[in-house]
Amino acid sequence: YRTPSGKKVTSHQWAVYDYILQIPEGKVTTYKQICLAIGQGSPRTVGSALRNNPFAPYVPCHRVIASSLFIGGFFGEWGTIRRINQPAGRPVVLDKSEFQCERKLELLRKEGVCFTSDGYLEDKLGSLWK
């Protein structure tokens, strides 16, 4: 299989996508846990596979967070919860990565996974899946 950009999906990417398909709705796991579970790669290579996920939303990459339990990245953007302040008289502009972070948070909220106001997983025991 090739991605829309023409790149071949690697065996590592297939392993990541197959594992993520097992994460139930209402649960999240970490980039590190995925590479440990599939026995290959690193959190960065898992993140790269997710950034290039041609099967989203079928492969629910929004259910993967950082090992620190921070919301992490989504659609190729690493989340930050901040606003870019503009000079006086100009409207406040959202950071593009904040927008992606908010999209990920909203998807997870709909599944019952809650995060603190600064982007960290609230219910560590009930929401974390391994």
PDB file of N, CA and C in Angstrom, residues 27-101:
ATOM      1  N   LYS A  27      -9.958   4.942  25.880  1.00  0.00           N
ATOM      2  CA  LYS A  27      -8.631   4.646  26.423  1.00  0.00           C
ATOM      3  C   LYS A  27      -7.569   5.322  25.568  1.00  0.00           C
ATOM      4  N   VAL A  28      -6.403   5.544  26.160  1.00  0.00           N
ATOM      5  CA  VAL A  28      -5.247   6.075  25.441  1.00  0.00           C
ATOM      6  C   VAL A  28      -4.023   5.260  25.820  1.00  0.00           C
ATOM      7  N   THR A  29      -3.005   5.320  24.995  1.00  0.00           N
ATOM      8  CA  THR A  29      -1.722   4.719  25.309  1.00  0.00           C
ATOM      9  C   THR A  29      -0.638   5.702  24.882  1.00  0.00           C
ATOM     10  N   THR A  30       0.615   5.344  25.108  1.00  0.00           N
ATOM     11  CA  THR A  30       1.713   6.263  24.807  1.00  0.00           C
ATOM     12  C   THR A  30       2.537   5.775  23.616  1.00  0.00           C
ATOM     13  N   TYR A  31       3.263   6.700  23.019  1.00  0.00           N
ATOM     14  CA  TYR A  31       4.166   6.359  21.924  1.00  0.00           C
ATOM     15  C   TYR A  31       5.162   5.293  22.394  1.00  0.00           C
ATOM     16  N   LYS A  32       5.683   5.471  23.605  1.00  0.00           N
ATOM     17  CA  LYS A  32       6.656   4.527  24.157  1.00  0.00           C
ATOM     18  C   LYS A  32       6.031   3.152  24.353  1.00  0.00           C
ATOM     19  N   GLN A  33       4.824   3.094  24.890  1.00  0.00           N
ATOM     20  CA  GLN A  33       4.169   1.817  25.122  1.00  0.00           C
ATOM     21  C   GLN A  33       3.960   1.061  23.811  1.00  0.00           C
ATOM     22  N   ILE A  34       3.655   1.784  22.757  1.00  0.00           N
ATOM     23  CA  ILE A  34       3.452   1.131  21.463  1.00  0.00           C
ATOM     24  C   ILE A  34       4.742   0.476  20.981  1.00  0.00           C
ATOM     25  N   CYS A  35       5.866   1.204  21.040  1.00  0.00           N
ATOM     26  CA  CYS A  35       7.107   0.594  20.545  1.00  0.00           C
ATOM     27  C   CYS A  35       7.534  -0.576  21.426  1.00  0.00           C
ATOM     28  N   LEU A  36       7.267  -0.515  22.727  1.00  0.00           N
ATOM     29  CA  LEU A  36       7.557  -1.656  23.594  1.00  0.00           C
ATOM     30  C   LEU A  36       6.664  -2.842  23.249  1.00  0.00           C
ATOM     31  N   ALA A  37       5.395  -2.589  23.011  1.00  0.00           N
ATOM     32  CA  ALA A  37       4.440  -3.662  22.727  1.00  0.00           C
ATOM     33  C   ALA A  37       4.710  -4.345  21.388  1.00  0.00           C
ATOM     34  N   ILE A  38       5.101  -3.573  20.376  1.00  0.00           N
ATOM     35  CA  ILE A  38       5.342  -4.189  19.069  1.00  0.00           C
ATOM     36  C   ILE A  38       6.778  -4.684  18.926  1.00  0.00           C
ATOM     37  N   GLY A  39       7.628  -4.340  19.914  1.00  0.00           N
ATOM     38  CA  GLY A  39       8.992  -4.854  19.936  1.00  0.00           C
ATOM     39  C   GLY A  39       9.928  -4.248  18.910  1.00  0.00           C
ATOM     40  N   GLN A  40       9.632  -3.046  18.473  1.00  0.00           N
ATOM     41  CA  GLN A  40      10.512  -2.397  17.500  1.00  0.00           C
ATOM     42  C   GLN A  40      10.311  -0.889  17.516  1.00  0.00           C
ATOM     43  N   GLY A  41      11.324  -0.188  17.038  1.00  0.00           N
ATOM     44  CA  GLY A  41      11.219   1.255  16.898  1.00  0.00           C
ATOM     45  C   GLY A  41      11.427   2.009  18.193  1.00  0.00           C
ATOM     46  N   SER A  42      11.070   3.270  18.135  1.00  0.00           N
ATOM     47  CA  SER A  42      11.196   4.178  19.270  1.00  0.00           C
ATOM     48  C   SER A  42       9.945   5.045  19.300  1.00  0.00           C
ATOM     49  N   PRO A  43       9.739   5.798  20.391  1.00  0.00           N
ATOM     50  CA  PRO A  43       8.590   6.709  20.401  1.00  0.00           C
ATOM     51  C   PRO A  43       8.579   7.652  19.192  1.00  0.00           C
ATOM     52  N   ARG A  44       9.747   8.073  18.747  1.00  0.00           N
ATOM     53  CA  ARG A  44       9.802   8.970  17.575  1.00  0.00           C
ATOM     54  C   ARG A  44       9.355   8.272  16.293  1.00  0.00           C
ATOM     55  N   THR A  45       9.750   7.002  16.121  1.00  0.00           N
ATOM     56  CA  THR A  45       9.331   6.307  14.897  1.00  0.00           C
ATOM     57  C   THR A  45       7.838   6.001  14.934  1.00  0.00           C
ATOM     58  N   VAL A  46       7.300   5.782  16.135  1.00  0.00           N
ATOM     59  CA  VAL A  46       5.846   5.611  16.269  1.00  0.00           C
ATOM     60  C   VAL A  46       5.158   6.920  15.887  1.00  0.00           C
ATOM     61  N   GLY A  47       5.675   8.036  16.405  1.00  0.00           N
ATOM     62  CA  GLY A  47       5.112   9.340  16.062  1.00  0.00           C
ATOM     63  C   GLY A  47       5.172   9.616  14.570  1.00  0.00           C
ATOM     64  N   SER A  48       6.257   9.228  13.939  1.00  0.00           N
ATOM     65  CA  SER A  48       6.392   9.410  12.495  1.00  0.00           C
ATOM     66  C   SER A  48       5.357   8.578  11.740  1.00  0.00           C
ATOM     67  N   ALA A  49       5.143   7.344  12.194  1.00  0.00           N
ATOM     68  CA  ALA A  49       4.123   6.496  11.561  1.00  0.00           C
ATOM     69  C   ALA A  49       2.745   7.133  11.694  1.00  0.00           C
ATOM     70  N   LEU A  50       2.463   7.694  12.859  1.00  0.00           N
ATOM     71  CA  LEU A  50       1.154   8.309  13.078  1.00  0.00           C
ATOM     72  C   LEU A  50       1.000   9.600  12.281  1.00  0.00           C
ATOM     73  N   ARG A  51       2.059  10.348  12.167  1.00  0.00           N
ATOM     74  CA  ARG A  51       2.018  11.596  11.396  1.00  0.00           C
ATOM     75  C   ARG A  51       1.691  11.299   9.929  1.00  0.00           C
ATOM     76  N   ASN A  52       2.088  10.122   9.471  1.00  0.00           N
ATOM     77  CA  ASN A  52       1.861   9.726   8.080  1.00  0.00           C
ATOM     78  C   ASN A  52       0.744   8.699   7.937  1.00  0.00           C
ATOM     79  N   ASN A  53      -0.141   8.619   8.912  1.00  0.00           N
ATOM     80  CA  ASN A  53      -1.215   7.628   8.943  1.00  0.00           C
ATOM     81  C   ASN A  53      -2.217   7.860   7.801  1.00  0.00           C
ATOM     82  N   PRO A  54      -2.177   7.010   6.772  1.00  0.00           N
ATOM     83  CA  PRO A  54      -3.121   7.195   5.664  1.00  0.00           C
ATOM     84  C   PRO A  54      -4.502   6.612   5.955  1.00  0.00           C
ATOM     85  N   PHE A  55      -4.655   5.995   7.122  1.00  0.00           N
ATOM     86  CA  PHE A  55      -5.899   5.305   7.455  1.00  0.00           C
ATOM     87  C   PHE A  55      -6.733   6.009   8.523  1.00  0.00           C
ATOM     88  N   ALA A  56      -6.350   7.230   8.893  1.00  0.00           N
ATOM     89  CA  ALA A  56      -7.130   7.980   9.880  1.00  0.00           C
ATOM     90  C   ALA A  56      -8.458   8.380   9.246  1.00  0.00           C
ATOM     91  N   PRO A  57      -9.524   8.361   9.968  1.00  0.00           N
ATOM     92  CA  PRO A  57      -9.677   8.074  11.394  1.00  0.00           C
ATOM     93  C   PRO A  57      -9.896   6.596  11.711  1.00  0.00           C
ATOM     94  N   TYR A  58      -9.898   5.716  10.670  1.00  0.00           N
ATOM     95  CA  TYR A  58     -10.091   4.291  10.935  1.00  0.00           C
ATOM     96  C   TYR A  58      -9.041   3.776  11.914  1.00  0.00           C
ATOM     97  N   VAL A  59      -7.779   4.155  11.719  1.00  0.00           N
ATOM     98  CA  VAL A  59      -6.723   3.859  12.690  1.00  0.00           C
ATOM     99  C   VAL A  59      -6.691   5.061  13.627  1.00  0.00           C
ATOM    100  N   PRO A  60      -7.191   4.897  14.865  1.00  0.00           N
ATOM    101  CA  PRO A  60      -7.429   6.039  15.764  1.00  0.00           C
ATOM    102  C   PRO A  60      -6.167   6.596  16.424  1.00  0.00           C
ATOM    103  N   CYS A  61      -5.365   7.309  15.647  1.00  0.00           N
ATOM    104  CA  CYS A  61      -4.106   7.843  16.172  1.00  0.00           C
ATOM    105  C   CYS A  61      -4.322   8.888  17.261  1.00  0.00           C
ATOM    106  N   HIS A  62      -5.542   9.416  17.384  1.00  0.00           N
ATOM    107  CA  HIS A  62      -5.806  10.395  18.443  1.00  0.00           C
ATOM    108  C   HIS A  62      -5.744   9.749  19.830  1.00  0.00           C
ATOM    109  N   ARG A  63      -5.714   8.428  19.916  1.00  0.00           N
ATOM    110  CA  ARG A  63      -5.659   7.731  21.206  1.00  0.00           C
ATOM    111  C   ARG A  63      -4.230   7.508  21.700  1.00  0.00           C
ATOM    112  N   VAL A  64      -3.263   8.174  21.092  1.00  0.00           N
ATOM    113  CA  VAL A  64      -1.865   8.037  21.493  1.00  0.00           C
ATOM    114  C   VAL A  64      -1.380   9.367  22.054  1.00  0.00           C
ATOM    115  N   ILE A  65      -0.792   9.311  23.267  1.00  0.00           N
ATOM    116  CA  ILE A  65      -0.308  10.511  23.949  1.00  0.00           C
ATOM    117  C   ILE A  65       1.162  10.324  24.336  1.00  0.00           C
ATOM    118  N   ALA A  66       1.773  11.368  24.831  1.00  0.00           N
ATOM    119  CA  ALA A  66       3.175  11.322  25.245  1.00  0.00           C
ATOM    120  C   ALA A  66       3.337  10.516  26.534  1.00  0.00           C
ATOM    121  N   SER A  67       4.538  10.007  26.773  1.00  0.00           N
ATOM    122  CA  SER A  67       4.826   9.243  27.994  1.00  0.00           C
ATOM    123  C   SER A  67       4.651  10.077  29.254  1.00  0.00           C
ATOM    124  N   SER A  68       4.770  11.389  29.126  1.00  0.00           N
ATOM    125  CA  SER A  68       4.546  12.291  30.260  1.00  0.00           C
ATOM    126  C   SER A  68       3.054  12.421  30.560  1.00  0.00           C
ATOM    127  N   LEU A  69       2.224  11.793  29.711  1.00  0.00           N
ATOM    128  CA  LEU A  69       0.762  11.832  29.757  1.00  0.00           C
ATOM    129  C   LEU A  69       0.204  13.172  29.284  1.00  0.00           C
ATOM    130  N   PHE A  70       1.038  13.940  28.558  1.00  0.00           N
ATOM    131  CA  PHE A  70       0.596  15.161  27.889  1.00  0.00           C
ATOM    132  C   PHE A  70      -0.136  14.760  26.612  1.00  0.00           C
ATOM    133  N   ILE A  71      -1.075  15.569  26.185  1.00  0.00           N
ATOM    134  CA  ILE A  71      -1.899  15.273  25.013  1.00  0.00           C
ATOM    135  C   ILE A  71      -1.073  14.931  23.778  1.00  0.00           C
ATOM    136  N   GLY A  72       0.080  15.566  23.612  1.00  0.00           N
ATOM    137  CA  GLY A  72       0.963  15.221  22.504  1.00  0.00           C
ATOM    138  C   GLY A  72       0.532  15.787  21.174  1.00  0.00           C
ATOM    139  N   GLY A  73       0.983  15.146  20.103  1.00  0.00           N
ATOM    140  CA  GLY A  73       0.758  15.659  18.764  1.00  0.00           C
ATOM    141  C   GLY A  73      -0.468  15.093  18.086  1.00  0.00           C
ATOM    142  N   PHE A  74      -0.820  15.746  16.979  1.00  0.00           N
ATOM    143  CA  PHE A  74      -1.980  15.320  16.199  1.00  0.00           C
ATOM    144  C   PHE A  74      -1.893  15.963  14.829  1.00  0.00           C
ATOM    145  N   PHE A  75      -2.134  15.199  13.785  1.00  0.00           N
ATOM    146  CA  PHE A  75      -2.059  15.675  12.404  1.00  0.00           C
ATOM    147  C   PHE A  75      -0.709  16.331  12.117  1.00  0.00           C
ATOM    148  N   GLY A  76       0.360  15.745  12.643  1.00  0.00           N
ATOM    149  CA  GLY A  76       1.697  16.240  12.365  1.00  0.00           C
ATOM    150  C   GLY A  76       2.126  17.457  13.148  1.00  0.00           C
ATOM    151  N   GLU A  77       1.299  17.918  14.068  1.00  0.00           N
ATOM    152  CA  GLU A  77       1.635  19.087  14.887  1.00  0.00           C
ATOM    153  C   GLU A  77       1.745  18.657  16.341  1.00  0.00           C
ATOM    154  N   TRP A  78       2.805  19.087  17.012  1.00  0.00           N
ATOM    155  CA  TRP A  78       2.952  18.786  18.430  1.00  0.00           C
ATOM    156  C   TRP A  78       2.151  19.809  19.211  1.00  0.00           C
ATOM    157  N   GLY A  79       1.303  19.355  20.119  1.00  0.00           N
ATOM    158  CA  GLY A  79       0.379  20.240  20.816  1.00  0.00           C
ATOM    159  C   GLY A  79       1.037  21.225  21.760  1.00  0.00           C
ATOM    160  N   THR A  80       0.557  22.425  21.707  1.00  0.00           N
ATOM    161  CA  THR A  80       0.863  23.425  22.719  1.00  0.00           C
ATOM    162  C   THR A  80      -0.463  24.077  23.043  1.00  0.00           C
ATOM    163  N   ILE A  81      -0.663  24.365  24.284  1.00  0.00           N
ATOM    164  CA  ILE A  81      -1.900  25.033  24.659  1.00  0.00           C
ATOM    165  C   ILE A  81      -1.533  26.476  24.972  1.00  0.00           C
ATOM    166  N   ARG A  82      -1.541  27.285  23.934  1.00  0.00           N
ATOM    167  CA  ARG A  82      -1.172  28.691  24.079  1.00  0.00           C
ATOM    168  C   ARG A  82      -1.783  29.485  22.935  1.00  0.00           C
ATOM    169  N   ARG A  83      -1.768  30.767  23.092  1.00  0.00           N
ATOM    170  CA  ARG A  83      -2.259  31.659  22.044  1.00  0.00           C
ATOM    171  C   ARG A  83      -1.117  32.594  21.651  1.00  0.00           C
ATOM    172  N   ILE A  84      -1.113  32.980  20.414  1.00  0.00           N
ATOM    173  CA  ILE A  84      -0.113  33.932  19.936  1.00  0.00           C
ATOM    174  C   ILE A  84      -0.702  35.326  20.105  1.00  0.00           C
ATOM    175  N   ASN A  85      -0.067  36.148  20.924  1.00  0.00           N
ATOM    176  CA  ASN A  85      -0.565  37.510  21.138  1.00  0.00           C
ATOM    177  C   ASN A  85      -0.140  38.404  19.985  1.00  0.00           C
ATOM    178  N   GLN A  86      -1.087  39.167  19.499  1.00  0.00           N
ATOM    179  CA  GLN A  86      -0.847  40.095  18.405  1.00  0.00           C
ATOM    180  C   GLN A  86      -0.677  41.505  18.984  1.00  0.00           C
ATOM    181  N   PRO A  87      -0.097  42.413  18.205  1.00  0.00           N
ATOM    182  CA  PRO A  87       0.007  43.806  18.660  1.00  0.00           C
ATOM    183  C   PRO A  87      -1.376  44.373  18.977  1.00  0.00           C
ATOM    184  N   ALA A  88      -1.409  45.400  19.792  1.00  0.00           N
ATOM    185  CA  ALA A  88      -2.674  46.021  20.205  1.00  0.00           C
ATOM    186  C   ALA A  88      -3.553  46.326  19.000  1.00  0.00           C
ATOM    187  N   GLY A  89      -4.826  46.029  19.144  1.00  0.00           N
ATOM    188  CA  GLY A  89      -5.781  46.308  18.085  1.00  0.00           C
ATOM    189  C   GLY A  89      -5.952  45.189  17.072  1.00  0.00           C
ATOM    190  N   ARG A  90      -5.100  44.186  17.124  1.00  0.00           N
ATOM    191  CA  ARG A  90      -5.226  43.054  16.205  1.00  0.00           C
ATOM    192  C   ARG A  90      -5.801  41.867  16.965  1.00  0.00           C
ATOM    193  N   PRO A  91      -6.579  41.033  16.316  1.00  0.00           N
ATOM    194  CA  PRO A  91      -7.189  39.897  17.006  1.00  0.00           C
ATOM    195  C   PRO A  91      -6.154  38.873  17.457  1.00  0.00           C
ATOM    196  N   VAL A  92      -6.485  38.142  18.509  1.00  0.00           N
ATOM    197  CA  VAL A  92      -5.629  37.058  18.983  1.00  0.00           C
ATOM    198  C   VAL A  92      -5.726  35.915  17.980  1.00  0.00           C
ATOM    199  N   VAL A  93      -4.597  35.362  17.616  1.00  0.00           N
ATOM    200  CA  VAL A  93      -4.543  34.270  16.640  1.00  0.00           C
ATOM    201  C   VAL A  93      -4.154  32.991  17.363  1.00  0.00           C
ATOM    202  N   LEU A  94      -4.878  31.920  17.079  1.00  0.00           N
ATOM    203  CA  LEU A  94      -4.527  30.635  17.666  1.00  0.00           C
ATOM    204  C   LEU A  94      -3.301  30.070  16.975  1.00  0.00           C
ATOM    205  N   ASP A  95      -2.400  29.497  17.771  1.00  0.00           N
ATOM    206  CA  ASP A  95      -1.272  28.761  17.227  1.00  0.00           C
ATOM    207  C   ASP A  95      -1.845  27.559  16.472  1.00  0.00           C
ATOM    208  N   LYS A  96      -1.332  27.269  15.282  1.00  0.00           N
ATOM    209  CA  LYS A  96      -1.828  26.132  14.495  1.00  0.00           C
ATOM    210  C   LYS A  96      -1.760  24.840  15.300  1.00  0.00           C
ATOM    211  N   SER A  97      -0.689  24.642  16.061  1.00  0.00           N
ATOM    212  CA  SER A  97      -0.568  23.417  16.839  1.00  0.00           C
ATOM    213  C   SER A  97      -1.594  23.375  17.958  1.00  0.00           C
ATOM    214  N   GLU A  98      -2.010  24.547  18.451  1.00  0.00           N
ATOM    215  CA  GLU A  98      -3.064  24.568  19.464  1.00  0.00           C
ATOM    216  C   GLU A  98      -4.364  24.069  18.853  1.00  0.00           C
ATOM    217  N   PHE A  99      -4.644  24.473  17.626  1.00  0.00           N
ATOM    218  CA  PHE A  99      -5.859  24.038  16.956  1.00  0.00           C
ATOM    219  C   PHE A  99      -5.876  22.518  16.835  1.00  0.00           C
ATOM    220  N   GLN A 100      -4.763  21.924  16.418  1.00  0.00           N
ATOM    221  CA  GLN A 100      -4.699  20.463  16.291  1.00  0.00           C
ATOM    222  C   GLN A 100      -4.836  19.799  17.655  1.00  0.00           C
ATOM    223  N   CYS A 101      -4.200  20.381  18.658  1.00  0.00           N
ATOM    224  CA  CYS A 101      -4.300  19.859  20.022  1.00  0.00           C
ATOM    225  C   CYS A 101      -5.753  19.888  20.490  1.00  0.00           C
TER     226      CYS A 101
END
